[in-house]
C-alpha cells in the first residue's frame, strides 16, 4: 500500500514519523506535500519519505489504488480536494480525511460521485506509536478499504471503527484530549514547582504518573473509580487532594471543556 499525505504539519508529521519508526511501510511507499514545500522537504529529509513538488504529483505517485490522506486544516479541504477530483477517480485512490468537524457528506460534495472516502480522527500520540484513531467509511468504501485504514492506524496505536454521529464526542476525548492531558501535567508540575521541585523533574514525574495510570486502566481493566479508591487511604492525603480539586470545579471544568469541543466541531461542520 502506498500512502501520500497532503500536509506535513503536526498530525501528518506524527503519523509519518510513527509509521516509519514502527516499520509499518517502507519510507519509499510514503510521500508528503505541504503548502510551501519546506515542511514536506524537512519531513522527507528526516524520515526518508518522498516529497513530490505538487499534490497532483503526489496522487500520481501514490496511485493506482493508493491512499491519499488529507492532513490540512478543515478550511482548506475544498481548495485542496476540488482540483484533484478527476485524478483521484482515475487512479481509484482512497481518500482519507483527518479534518476535524468535516463530515463525509461535505468531503463527498467536493469529489466526483462514487469516490471512496474514509474519515479518520487520529491523535498526536501516533508519534510514539500510542495514538488513538476513529475510522468511518462512506457508502462507496469497501469493508477491505476500511479495514486497511484501521490496520494502518493500528500500527501507530489503537484504531476503532466508529459511527460518524459519534465523531464530535470522540474528537473531544481523543483528538483534542492530549492537549487537556498536557494541561493537567503542566498544572501538576507548576504546583510542585511552587513547593520547591525543579520544573523539568516535576514534569517528568507527572508525565510518567499519567503513563502508568493509563497503563493500569488499560492493561488490568481497572476502572478510574477503582483506581482512585486504591490510592485514597482513609483519612489520607489523596482524598484530601481529590475533594479539594472537586471543590475547585475539576469535573465540571472537564465536562464544559468536552462540550465546548463538541459545540465547536458542530460549528465547523455547519461552515
Ligand atoms: N494536530 C492534531 O493533534 C490533530 C489534527 N487533526 C486534523 O489534522 C489536520 C491537520 O492538522 P495539523 O497537522 O495540526 O495542522 P498543521 O497546520 O500543523 O499542518 C497543516 C499542513 O497542511 C499544509 N498545507 C496547507 N495547504 C496545503 C496545500 N494546498 N497543499 C499541501 N499542503 C498544504 C501545511 O503546509 P505548510 O507546512 O507549508 O504550512 C501544513 O504542513 C486538521 O484538519 C486537523 O483538524 C486531527 C486530529 C488531531
Ligand atoms: O484542534 C483541532 O481542531 C484538531 C482536532 C483535534 C485536535 N486538533
PDB file of C-alpha atoms and ligand atoms in Angstrom:
ATOM      1  CA  UNK A   1       0.000   0.000   0.000  1.00  0.00           C
ATOM      2  CA  UNK A   2       1.325   3.427  -0.957  1.00  0.00           C
ATOM      3  CA  UNK A   3       0.214   6.361   1.185  1.00  0.00           C
ATOM      4  CA  UNK A   4       0.508  10.057   0.302  1.00  0.00           C
ATOM      5  CA  UNK A   5      -0.061  12.823   2.840  1.00  0.00           C
ATOM      6  CA  UNK A   6      -1.273  16.228   1.666  1.00  0.00           C
ATOM      7  CA  UNK A   7       0.013  18.365   4.527  1.00  0.00           C
ATOM      8  CA  UNK A   8       3.195  17.891   6.530  1.00  0.00           C
ATOM      9  CA  UNK A   9       2.259  19.593   9.786  1.00  0.00           C
ATOM     10  CA  UNK A  10       1.725  18.342  13.328  1.00  0.00           C
ATOM     11  CA  UNK A  11      -0.626  15.462  12.533  1.00  0.00           C
ATOM     12  CA  UNK A  12       0.883  14.198   9.268  1.00  0.00           C
ATOM     13  CA  UNK A  13       4.312  14.562  10.866  1.00  0.00           C
ATOM     14  CA  UNK A  14       3.264  12.448  13.869  1.00  0.00           C
ATOM     15  CA  UNK A  15       1.741   9.693  11.681  1.00  0.00           C
ATOM     16  CA  UNK A  16       4.577   9.594   9.149  1.00  0.00           C
ATOM     17  CA  UNK A  17       7.245   9.537  11.885  1.00  0.00           C
ATOM     18  CA  UNK A  18       5.236   6.826  13.690  1.00  0.00           C
ATOM     19  CA  UNK A  19       4.801   4.663  10.565  1.00  0.00           C
ATOM     20  CA  UNK A  20       8.473   4.950   9.641  1.00  0.00           C
ATOM     21  CA  UNK A  21       9.668   4.302  13.213  1.00  0.00           C
ATOM     22  CA  UNK A  22       7.386   1.253  13.527  1.00  0.00           C
ATOM     23  CA  UNK A  23       8.464  -0.006  10.076  1.00  0.00           C
ATOM     24  CA  UNK A  24       4.801  -0.411   9.038  1.00  0.00           C
ATOM     25  CA  UNK A  25       5.570   0.644   5.480  1.00  0.00           C
ATOM     26  CA  UNK A  26       8.899   1.312   3.804  1.00  0.00           C
ATOM     27  CA  UNK A  27       9.678   5.034   3.585  1.00  0.00           C
ATOM     28  CA  UNK A  28       9.687   4.827  -0.232  1.00  0.00           C
ATOM     29  CA  UNK A  29       5.960   3.935  -0.142  1.00  0.00           C
ATOM     30  CA  UNK A  30       5.157   7.200   1.645  1.00  0.00           C
ATOM     31  CA  UNK A  31       5.011  10.745   0.277  1.00  0.00           C
ATOM     32  CA  UNK A  32       4.176  14.179   1.708  1.00  0.00           C
ATOM     33  CA  UNK A  33       3.434  17.627   0.334  1.00  0.00           C
ATOM     34  CA  UNK A  34       2.952  20.970   2.058  1.00  0.00           C
ATOM     35  CA  UNK A  35       1.756  24.424   1.049  1.00  0.00           C
ATOM     36  CA  UNK A  36       5.211  25.958   0.779  1.00  0.00           C
ATOM     37  CA  UNK A  37       7.203  22.758   0.298  1.00  0.00           C
ATOM     38  CA  UNK A  38       9.624  23.432   3.146  1.00  0.00           C
ATOM     39  CA  UNK A  39       7.892  21.402   5.867  1.00  0.00           C
ATOM     40  CA  UNK A  40       7.361  18.461   3.465  1.00  0.00           C
ATOM     41  CA  UNK A  41      11.013  18.556   2.449  1.00  0.00           C
ATOM     42  CA  UNK A  42      12.145  18.713   6.092  1.00  0.00           C
ATOM     43  CA  UNK A  43       9.948  15.709   6.979  1.00  0.00           C
ATOM     44  CA  UNK A  44      11.222  13.856   3.904  1.00  0.00           C
ATOM     45  CA  UNK A  45      14.848  14.524   4.885  1.00  0.00           C
ATOM     46  CA  UNK A  46      14.209  13.341   8.435  1.00  0.00           C
ATOM     47  CA  UNK A  47      12.283  10.147   7.583  1.00  0.00           C
ATOM     48  CA  UNK A  48      13.362   9.217   4.060  1.00  0.00           C
ATOM     49  CA  UNK A  49       9.869   9.566   2.556  1.00  0.00           C
ATOM     50  CA  UNK A  50       9.254  11.179  -0.829  1.00  0.00           C
ATOM     51  CA  UNK A  51       8.333  14.892  -1.179  1.00  0.00           C
ATOM     52  CA  UNK A  52       6.788  15.467  -4.629  1.00  0.00           C
ATOM     53  CA  UNK A  53       6.504  19.029  -5.911  1.00  0.00           C
ATOM     54  CA  UNK A  54       2.691  19.180  -6.095  1.00  0.00           C
ATOM     55  CA  UNK A  55      -0.455  17.496  -4.806  1.00  0.00           C
ATOM     56  CA  UNK A  56      -1.203  16.181  -8.342  1.00  0.00           C
ATOM     57  CA  UNK A  57       2.210  14.544  -8.460  1.00  0.00           C
ATOM     58  CA  UNK A  58       1.615  13.073  -5.003  1.00  0.00           C
ATOM     59  CA  UNK A  59      -1.674  11.471  -6.130  1.00  0.00           C
ATOM     60  CA  UNK A  60       0.017  10.104  -9.275  1.00  0.00           C
ATOM     61  CA  UNK A  61       2.929   8.656  -7.301  1.00  0.00           C
ATOM     62  CA  UNK A  62       0.563   7.183  -4.685  1.00  0.00           C
ATOM     63  CA  UNK A  63      -1.865   5.567  -7.137  1.00  0.00           C
ATOM     64  CA  UNK A  64      -3.332   3.447  -8.579  1.00  0.00           C
ATOM     65  CA  UNK A  65      -5.493   2.384  -5.627  1.00  0.00           C
ATOM     66  CA  UNK A  66      -3.207   4.308  -3.279  1.00  0.00           C
ATOM     67  CA  UNK A  67      -4.296   6.074  -0.099  1.00  0.00           C
ATOM     68  CA  UNK A  68      -4.339   9.875  -0.199  1.00  0.00           C
ATOM     69  CA  UNK A  69      -4.516  11.388   3.289  1.00  0.00           C
ATOM     70  CA  UNK A  70      -5.783  14.945   3.667  1.00  0.00           C
ATOM     71  CA  UNK A  71      -3.841  16.425   6.570  1.00  0.00           C
ATOM     72  CA  UNK A  72      -4.611  20.103   6.023  1.00  0.00           C
ATOM     73  CA  UNK A  73      -6.745  22.370   8.200  1.00  0.00           C
ATOM     74  CA  UNK A  74     -10.507  21.929   7.697  1.00  0.00           C
ATOM     75  CA  UNK A  75     -10.998  25.315   5.955  1.00  0.00           C
ATOM     76  CA  UNK A  76      -8.529  24.276   3.218  1.00  0.00           C
ATOM     77  CA  UNK A  77     -10.191  20.959   2.334  1.00  0.00           C
ATOM     78  CA  UNK A  78     -12.318  22.334  -0.544  1.00  0.00           C
ATOM     79  CA  UNK A  79      -9.462  24.183  -2.242  1.00  0.00           C
ATOM     80  CA  UNK A  80      -7.140  21.161  -1.925  1.00  0.00           C
ATOM     81  CA  UNK A  81      -9.678  18.498  -2.934  1.00  0.00           C
ATOM     82  CA  UNK A  82     -11.618  20.032  -5.815  1.00  0.00           C
ATOM     83  CA  UNK A  83      -8.725  20.264  -8.314  1.00  0.00           C
ATOM     84  CA  UNK A  84      -7.769  16.631  -7.541  1.00  0.00           C
ATOM     85  CA  UNK A  85     -11.220  15.046  -8.031  1.00  0.00           C
ATOM     86  CA  UNK A  86     -10.795  13.653 -11.571  1.00  0.00           C
ATOM     87  CA  UNK A  87      -7.270  12.403 -10.921  1.00  0.00           C
ATOM     88  CA  UNK A  88      -8.340  10.653  -7.688  1.00  0.00           C
ATOM     89  CA  UNK A  89     -11.190   8.953  -9.592  1.00  0.00           C
ATOM     90  CA  UNK A  90      -8.849   7.956 -12.465  1.00  0.00           C
ATOM     91  CA  UNK A  91      -6.326   6.493 -10.010  1.00  0.00           C
ATOM     92  CA  UNK A  92      -9.079   4.773  -7.990  1.00  0.00           C
ATOM     93  CA  UNK A  93      -7.489   6.348  -4.905  1.00  0.00           C
ATOM     94  CA  UNK A  94      -8.862   6.005  -1.417  1.00  0.00           C
ATOM     95  CA  UNK A  95      -9.270   9.469   0.124  1.00  0.00           C
ATOM     96  CA  UNK A  96      -8.707   9.634   3.889  1.00  0.00           C
ATOM     97  CA  UNK A  97      -9.542  12.883   5.677  1.00  0.00           C
ATOM     98  CA  UNK A  98      -8.213  13.780   9.112  1.00  0.00           C
ATOM     99  CA  UNK A  99     -10.073  17.098   9.243  1.00  0.00           C
ATOM    100  CA  UNK A 100     -11.991  17.865  12.419  1.00  0.00           C
ATOM    101  CA  UNK A 101     -15.643  18.853  12.004  1.00  0.00           C
ATOM    102  CA  UNK A 102     -15.730  17.873   8.336  1.00  0.00           C
ATOM    103  CA  UNK A 103     -18.416  15.258   7.656  1.00  0.00           C
ATOM    104  CA  UNK A 104     -18.202  12.637   4.914  1.00  0.00           C
ATOM    105  CA  UNK A 105     -21.084  14.370   3.101  1.00  0.00           C
ATOM    106  CA  UNK A 106     -19.041  17.596   2.922  1.00  0.00           C
ATOM    107  CA  UNK A 107     -15.977  15.745   1.636  1.00  0.00           C
ATOM    108  CA  UNK A 108     -18.113  13.945  -0.977  1.00  0.00           C
ATOM    109  CA  UNK A 109     -19.515  17.283  -2.179  1.00  0.00           C
ATOM    110  CA  UNK A 110     -16.006  18.279  -3.393  1.00  0.00           C
ATOM    111  CA  UNK A 111     -15.430  14.987  -5.237  1.00  0.00           C
ATOM    112  CA  UNK A 112     -16.888  13.077  -8.201  1.00  0.00           C
ATOM    113  CA  UNK A 113     -19.853  10.795  -7.306  1.00  0.00           C
ATOM    114  CA  UNK A 114     -18.857   7.350  -6.064  1.00  0.00           C
ATOM    115  CA  UNK A 115     -15.452   8.406  -4.694  1.00  0.00           C
ATOM    116  CA  UNK A 116     -14.370   6.215  -1.753  1.00  0.00           C
ATOM    117  CA  UNK A 117     -13.752   8.435   1.281  1.00  0.00           C
ATOM    118  CA  UNK A 118     -12.787   7.482   4.827  1.00  0.00           C
ATOM    119  CA  UNK A 119     -12.960   9.916   7.709  1.00  0.00           C
ATOM    120  CA  UNK A 120     -10.385   9.410  10.454  1.00  0.00           C
ATOM    121  CA  UNK A 121      -9.931  11.287  13.705  1.00  0.00           C
ATOM    122  CA  UNK A 122      -6.416  10.444  14.878  1.00  0.00           C
ATOM    123  CA  UNK A 123      -4.414  11.897  17.718  1.00  0.00           C
ATOM    124  CA  UNK A 124      -0.930  13.261  18.042  1.00  0.00           C
ATOM    125  CA  UNK A 125       0.329  10.313  20.118  1.00  0.00           C
ATOM    126  CA  UNK A 126       0.750   8.365  16.854  1.00  0.00           C
ATOM    127  CA  UNK A 127       4.194   9.963  17.087  1.00  0.00           C
ATOM    128  CA  UNK A 128       5.232   7.382  19.702  1.00  0.00           C
ATOM    129  CA  UNK A 129       3.052   4.505  18.493  1.00  0.00           C
ATOM    130  CA  UNK A 130       0.431   5.231  21.182  1.00  0.00           C
ATOM    131  CA  UNK A 131      -2.186   7.061  19.110  1.00  0.00           C
ATOM    132  CA  UNK A 132      -5.948   6.606  19.166  1.00  0.00           C
ATOM    133  CA  UNK A 133      -7.891   6.808  15.906  1.00  0.00           C
ATOM    134  CA  UNK A 134     -11.566   6.513  14.936  1.00  0.00           C
ATOM    135  CA  UNK A 135     -12.415   5.445  11.375  1.00  0.00           C
ATOM    136  CA  UNK A 136     -15.639   5.755   9.360  1.00  0.00           C
ATOM    137  CA  UNK A 137     -16.025   4.987   5.645  1.00  0.00           C
ATOM    138  CA  UNK A 138     -18.636   6.404   3.237  1.00  0.00           C
ATOM    139  CA  UNK A 139     -21.074   4.265   1.243  1.00  0.00           C
ATOM    140  CA  UNK A 140     -18.532   3.890  -1.608  1.00  0.00           C
ATOM    141  CA  UNK A 141     -15.838   2.288   0.543  1.00  0.00           C
ATOM    142  CA  UNK A 142     -15.477  -1.481   0.789  1.00  0.00           C
ATOM    143  CA  UNK A 143     -15.003  -3.316   4.067  1.00  0.00           C
ATOM    144  CA  UNK A 144     -11.464  -4.123   2.932  1.00  0.00           C
ATOM    145  CA  UNK A 145     -10.668  -0.421   2.454  1.00  0.00           C
ATOM    146  CA  UNK A 146     -11.971   0.456   5.935  1.00  0.00           C
ATOM    147  CA  UNK A 147     -10.014  -2.480   7.384  1.00  0.00           C
ATOM    148  CA  UNK A 148      -6.863  -1.296   5.592  1.00  0.00           C
ATOM    149  CA  UNK A 149      -7.192   2.173   7.129  1.00  0.00           C
ATOM    150  CA  UNK A 150      -7.854   0.709  10.595  1.00  0.00           C
ATOM    151  CA  UNK A 151      -4.785  -1.507  10.065  1.00  0.00           C
ATOM    152  CA  UNK A 152      -2.659   1.470   9.081  1.00  0.00           C
ATOM    153  CA  UNK A 153      -3.607   3.456  12.188  1.00  0.00           C
ATOM    154  CA  UNK A 154      -3.275   0.385  14.433  1.00  0.00           C
ATOM    155  CA  UNK A 155       0.403   0.351  13.589  1.00  0.00           C
ATOM    156  CA  UNK A 156       0.739   3.728  15.337  1.00  0.00           C
ATOM    157  CA  UNK A 157      -1.594   2.994  18.254  1.00  0.00           C
ATOM    158  CA  UNK A 158      -5.202   1.866  18.646  1.00  0.00           C
ATOM    159  CA  UNK A 159      -7.891   2.280  15.982  1.00  0.00           C
ATOM    160  CA  UNK A 160     -11.618   1.615  16.026  1.00  0.00           C
ATOM    161  CA  UNK A 161     -14.493   1.843  13.537  1.00  0.00           C
ATOM    162  CA  UNK A 162     -16.948   4.452  14.853  1.00  0.00           C
ATOM    163  CA  UNK A 163     -20.310   5.747  13.592  1.00  0.00           C
ATOM    164  CA  UNK A 164     -19.944   9.245  12.196  1.00  0.00           C
ATOM    165  CA  UNK A 165     -22.548  10.669  14.606  1.00  0.00           C
ATOM    166  CA  UNK A 166     -20.127   9.888  17.475  1.00  0.00           C
ATOM    167  CA  UNK A 167     -17.164  11.754  15.962  1.00  0.00           C
ATOM    168  CA  UNK A 168     -17.739  15.048  17.833  1.00  0.00           C
ATOM    169  CA  UNK A 169     -17.639  13.400  21.294  1.00  0.00           C
ATOM    170  CA  UNK A 170     -14.778  11.184  20.182  1.00  0.00           C
ATOM    171  CA  UNK A 171     -12.839  14.225  18.945  1.00  0.00           C
ATOM    172  CA  UNK A 172     -13.129  15.761  22.405  1.00  0.00           C
ATOM    173  CA  UNK A 173     -11.849  12.763  24.353  1.00  0.00           C
ATOM    174  CA  UNK A 174      -9.204  11.528  21.877  1.00  0.00           C
ATOM    175  CA  UNK A 175      -8.328  14.092  19.182  1.00  0.00           C
ATOM    176  CA  UNK A 176      -8.187  17.112  21.485  1.00  0.00           C
ATOM    177  CA  UNK A 177      -7.608  15.361  24.807  1.00  0.00           C
ATOM    178  CA  UNK A 178      -3.799  15.086  24.503  1.00  0.00           C
ATOM    179  CA  UNK A 179      -3.846  18.880  24.960  1.00  0.00           C
ATOM    180  CA  UNK A 180      -6.073  18.547  28.027  1.00  0.00           C
ATOM    181  CA  UNK A 181      -3.848  15.827  29.474  1.00  0.00           C
ATOM    182  CA  UNK A 182      -0.839  18.083  28.820  1.00  0.00           C
ATOM    183  CA  UNK A 183      -2.565  20.959  30.646  1.00  0.00           C
ATOM    184  CA  UNK A 184      -3.104  18.629  33.620  1.00  0.00           C
ATOM    185  CA  UNK A 185       0.553  17.554  33.645  1.00  0.00           C
ATOM    186  CA  UNK A 186       1.625  21.195  33.381  1.00  0.00           C
ATOM    187  CA  UNK A 187      -0.658  22.171  36.283  1.00  0.00           C
ATOM    188  CA  UNK A 188       0.668  19.314  38.442  1.00  0.00           C
ATOM    189  CA  UNK A 189       4.244  20.323  37.639  1.00  0.00           C
ATOM    190  CA  UNK A 190       3.640  24.002  38.376  1.00  0.00           C
ATOM    191  CA  UNK A 191       2.070  23.123  41.719  1.00  0.00           C
ATOM    192  CA  UNK A 192       5.158  21.037  42.539  1.00  0.00           C
ATOM    193  CA  UNK A 193       7.469  23.891  41.466  1.00  0.00           C
ATOM    194  CA  UNK A 194       5.585  26.116  43.898  1.00  0.00           C
ATOM    195  CA  UNK A 195       6.660  23.638  46.553  1.00  0.00           C
ATOM    196  CA  UNK A 196      10.322  23.571  45.513  1.00  0.00           C
ATOM    197  CA  UNK A 197      10.692  20.860  42.832  1.00  0.00           C
ATOM    198  CA  UNK A 198      12.591  21.804  39.644  1.00  0.00           C
ATOM    199  CA  UNK A 199      10.218  22.159  36.653  1.00  0.00           C
ATOM    200  CA  UNK A 200      11.811  19.565  34.366  1.00  0.00           C
ATOM    201  CA  UNK A 201      11.912  16.953  37.086  1.00  0.00           C
ATOM    202  CA  UNK A 202       8.341  17.726  38.145  1.00  0.00           C
ATOM    203  CA  UNK A 203       7.113  17.449  34.545  1.00  0.00           C
ATOM    204  CA  UNK A 204       8.828  14.098  34.069  1.00  0.00           C
ATOM    205  CA  UNK A 205       7.393  12.755  37.326  1.00  0.00           C
ATOM    206  CA  UNK A 206       3.857  13.924  36.451  1.00  0.00           C
ATOM    207  CA  UNK A 207       4.006  12.601  32.855  1.00  0.00           C
ATOM    208  CA  UNK A 208       5.312   9.188  33.988  1.00  0.00           C
ATOM    209  CA  UNK A 209       2.492   9.074  36.525  1.00  0.00           C
ATOM    210  CA  UNK A 210      -0.074   9.736  33.737  1.00  0.00           C
ATOM    211  CA  UNK A 211       1.518   6.999  31.618  1.00  0.00           C
ATOM    212  CA  UNK A 212       1.414   4.490  34.471  1.00  0.00           C
ATOM    213  CA  UNK A 213      -2.166   5.407  35.367  1.00  0.00           C
ATOM    214  CA  UNK A 214      -3.291   4.894  31.759  1.00  0.00           C
ATOM    215  CA  UNK A 215      -1.471   1.556  31.567  1.00  0.00           C
ATOM    216  CA  UNK A 216      -3.005   0.319  34.807  1.00  0.00           C
ATOM    217  CA  UNK A 217      -6.502   1.077  33.487  1.00  0.00           C
ATOM    218  CA  UNK A 218      -5.879  -0.369  30.013  1.00  0.00           C
ATOM    219  CA  UNK A 219      -3.775  -3.400  30.890  1.00  0.00           C
ATOM    220  CA  UNK A 220      -5.560  -4.506  34.080  1.00  0.00           C
ATOM    221  CA  UNK A 221      -9.058  -3.298  33.254  1.00  0.00           C
ATOM    222  CA  UNK A 222      -9.092  -1.207  36.439  1.00  0.00           C
ATOM    223  CA  UNK A 223     -11.841   1.428  36.236  1.00  0.00           C
ATOM    224  CA  UNK A 224     -10.984   5.051  37.082  1.00  0.00           C
ATOM    225  CA  UNK A 225     -13.162   4.855  40.210  1.00  0.00           C
ATOM    226  CA  UNK A 226     -11.478   1.619  41.356  1.00  0.00           C
ATOM    227  CA  UNK A 227      -8.048   3.130  40.774  1.00  0.00           C
ATOM    228  CA  UNK A 228      -8.924   6.270  42.737  1.00  0.00           C
ATOM    229  CA  UNK A 229     -10.202   4.083  45.603  1.00  0.00           C
ATOM    230  CA  UNK A 230      -6.976   2.026  45.549  1.00  0.00           C
ATOM    231  CA  UNK A 231      -4.946   5.231  46.002  1.00  0.00           C
ATOM    232  CA  UNK A 232      -7.176   7.001  48.535  1.00  0.00           C
ATOM    233  CA  UNK A 233      -6.290   5.865  52.049  1.00  0.00           C
ATOM    234  CA  UNK A 234      -8.998   6.640  54.604  1.00  0.00           C
ATOM    235  CA  UNK A 235      -8.086   9.931  56.233  1.00  0.00           C
ATOM    236  CA  UNK A 236      -5.057  10.175  53.926  1.00  0.00           C
ATOM    237  CA  UNK A 237      -3.510  12.681  51.561  1.00  0.00           C
ATOM    238  CA  UNK A 238      -5.172  11.664  48.270  1.00  0.00           C
ATOM    239  CA  UNK A 239      -8.763  12.033  49.399  1.00  0.00           C
ATOM    240  CA  UNK A 240      -7.890  15.482  50.757  1.00  0.00           C
ATOM    241  CA  UNK A 241      -6.472  16.426  47.342  1.00  0.00           C
ATOM    242  CA  UNK A 242      -9.326  14.875  45.323  1.00  0.00           C
ATOM    243  CA  UNK A 243     -12.006  16.649  47.346  1.00  0.00           C
ATOM    244  CA  UNK A 244     -10.143  19.980  47.130  1.00  0.00           C
ATOM    245  CA  UNK A 245      -9.967  19.584  43.319  1.00  0.00           C
ATOM    246  CA  UNK A 246     -13.684  18.789  43.126  1.00  0.00           C
ATOM    247  CA  UNK A 247     -14.415  21.790  45.341  1.00  0.00           C
ATOM    248  CA  UNK A 248     -12.480  23.936  42.835  1.00  0.00           C
ATOM    249  CA  UNK A 249     -14.691  22.620  40.000  1.00  0.00           C
ATOM    250  CA  UNK A 250     -12.467  19.945  38.427  1.00  0.00           C
ATOM    251  CA  UNK A 251     -15.167  17.648  36.956  1.00  0.00           C
ATOM    252  CA  UNK A 252     -17.498  20.457  35.815  1.00  0.00           C
ATOM    253  CA  UNK A 253     -14.493  22.178  34.150  1.00  0.00           C
ATOM    254  CA  UNK A 254     -13.641  18.983  32.232  1.00  0.00           C
ATOM    255  CA  UNK A 255     -17.277  18.408  31.209  1.00  0.00           C
ATOM    256  CA  UNK A 256     -17.537  22.017  29.982  1.00  0.00           C
ATOM    257  CA  UNK A 257     -14.297  21.634  28.034  1.00  0.00           C
ATOM    258  CA  UNK A 258     -15.545  18.466  26.318  1.00  0.00           C
ATOM    259  CA  UNK A 259     -18.856  20.149  25.490  1.00  0.00           C
ATOM    260  CA  UNK A 260     -17.002  23.158  24.026  1.00  0.00           C
ATOM    261  CA  UNK A 261     -15.080  20.816  21.680  1.00  0.00           C
ATOM    262  CA  UNK A 262     -18.343  19.168  20.577  1.00  0.00           C
ATOM    263  CA  UNK A 263     -20.025  22.557  20.008  1.00  0.00           C
ATOM    264  CA  UNK A 264     -17.022  23.866  18.045  1.00  0.00           C
ATOM    265  CA  UNK A 265     -16.879  20.664  15.959  1.00  0.00           C
ATOM    266  CA  UNK A 266     -20.553  21.174  15.023  1.00  0.00           C
ATOM    267  CA  UNK A 267     -19.926  24.872  14.254  1.00  0.00           C
ATOM    268  CA  UNK A 268     -17.075  23.925  11.874  1.00  0.00           C
ATOM    269  CA  UNK A 269     -19.305  21.283  10.255  1.00  0.00           C
ATOM    270  CA  UNK A 270     -22.041  23.878   9.708  1.00  0.00           C
ATOM    271  CA  UNK A 271     -19.496  26.139   7.952  1.00  0.00           C
TER     272      UNK A 271
HETATM  273  N1  LIG B   1      -2.879  18.365  15.419  1.00  0.00           N
HETATM  274  C1  LIG B   1      -3.626  17.389  15.948  1.00  0.00           C
HETATM  275  O1  LIG B   1      -3.385  16.918  17.070  1.00  0.00           O
HETATM  276  C2  LIG B   1      -4.808  16.844  15.182  1.00  0.00           C
HETATM  277  C3  LIG B   1      -5.175  17.361  13.958  1.00  0.00           C
HETATM  278  N2  LIG B   1      -6.247  16.826  13.278  1.00  0.00           N
HETATM  279  C4  LIG B   1      -6.608  17.341  11.963  1.00  0.00           C
HETATM  280  O2  LIG B   1      -5.484  17.178  11.126  1.00  0.00           O
HETATM  281  C5  LIG B   1      -5.475  18.210  10.144  1.00  0.00           C
HETATM  282  C6  LIG B   1      -4.094  18.850  10.119  1.00  0.00           C
HETATM  283  O3  LIG B   1      -3.866  19.465  11.372  1.00  0.00           O
HETATM  284  P1  LIG B   1      -2.387  19.856  11.837  1.00  0.00           P
HETATM  285  O4  LIG B   1      -1.428  18.856  11.344  1.00  0.00           O
HETATM  286  O5  LIG B   1      -2.468  20.135  13.284  1.00  0.00           O
HETATM  287  O6  LIG B   1      -2.188  21.220  11.015  1.00  0.00           O
HETATM  288  P2  LIG B   1      -0.805  21.963  10.665  1.00  0.00           P
HETATM  289  O7  LIG B   1      -1.157  23.401  10.487  1.00  0.00           O
HETATM  290  O8  LIG B   1       0.244  21.580  11.643  1.00  0.00           O
HETATM  291  O9  LIG B   1      -0.414  21.344   9.236  1.00  0.00           O
HETATM  292  C7  LIG B   1      -1.162  21.603   8.108  1.00  0.00           C
HETATM  293  C8  LIG B   1      -0.307  21.260   6.916  1.00  0.00           C
HETATM  294  O10 LIG B   1      -1.083  21.484   5.735  1.00  0.00           O
HETATM  295  C9  LIG B   1      -0.199  22.018   4.760  1.00  0.00           C
HETATM  296  N3  LIG B   1      -0.960  22.616   3.666  1.00  0.00           N
HETATM  297  C10 LIG B   1      -1.751  23.727   3.681  1.00  0.00           C
HETATM  298  N4  LIG B   1      -2.239  23.954   2.438  1.00  0.00           N
HETATM  299  C11 LIG B   1      -1.765  22.971   1.641  1.00  0.00           C
HETATM  300  C12 LIG B   1      -1.888  22.672   0.251  1.00  0.00           C
HETATM  301  N5  LIG B   1      -2.620  23.421  -0.562  1.00  0.00           N
HETATM  302  N6  LIG B   1      -1.232  21.589  -0.226  1.00  0.00           N
HETATM  303  C13 LIG B   1      -0.460  20.794   0.572  1.00  0.00           C
HETATM  304  N7  LIG B   1      -0.309  21.042   1.900  1.00  0.00           N
HETATM  305  C14 LIG B   1      -0.942  22.116   2.415  1.00  0.00           C
HETATM  306  C15 LIG B   1       0.654  22.994   5.538  1.00  0.00           C
HETATM  307  O11 LIG B   1       1.786  23.368   4.774  1.00  0.00           O
HETATM  308  P3  LIG B   1       2.938  24.360   5.381  1.00  0.00           P
HETATM  309  O12 LIG B   1       3.708  23.492   6.328  1.00  0.00           O
HETATM  310  O13 LIG B   1       3.717  24.739   4.188  1.00  0.00           O
HETATM  311  O14 LIG B   1       2.210  25.473   6.044  1.00  0.00           O
HETATM  312  C16 LIG B   1       0.968  22.129   6.761  1.00  0.00           C
HETATM  313  O15 LIG B   1       2.073  21.301   6.507  1.00  0.00           O
HETATM  314  C17 LIG B   1      -6.578  19.194  10.509  1.00  0.00           C
HETATM  315  O16 LIG B   1      -7.656  19.045   9.635  1.00  0.00           O
HETATM  316  C18 LIG B   1      -6.958  18.821  11.916  1.00  0.00           C
HETATM  317  O17 LIG B   1      -8.352  19.013  12.163  1.00  0.00           O
HETATM  318  C19 LIG B   1      -6.955  15.764  13.763  1.00  0.00           C
HETATM  319  C20 LIG B   1      -6.637  15.223  14.964  1.00  0.00           C
HETATM  320  C21 LIG B   1      -5.555  15.726  15.793  1.00  0.00           C
HETATM  321  O1  LIG B   2      -7.833  21.367  17.394  1.00  0.00           O
HETATM  322  C1  LIG B   2      -8.274  20.810  16.396  1.00  0.00           C
HETATM  323  O2  LIG B   2      -9.185  21.329  15.726  1.00  0.00           O
HETATM  324  C2  LIG B   2      -7.727  19.462  15.956  1.00  0.00           C
HETATM  325  C3  LIG B   2      -8.765  18.394  16.003  1.00  0.00           C
HETATM  326  C4  LIG B   2      -8.443  17.544  17.188  1.00  0.00           C
HETATM  327  C5  LIG B   2      -7.129  18.002  17.592  1.00  0.00           C
HETATM  328  N1  LIG B   2      -6.728  19.021  16.894  1.00  0.00           N
END
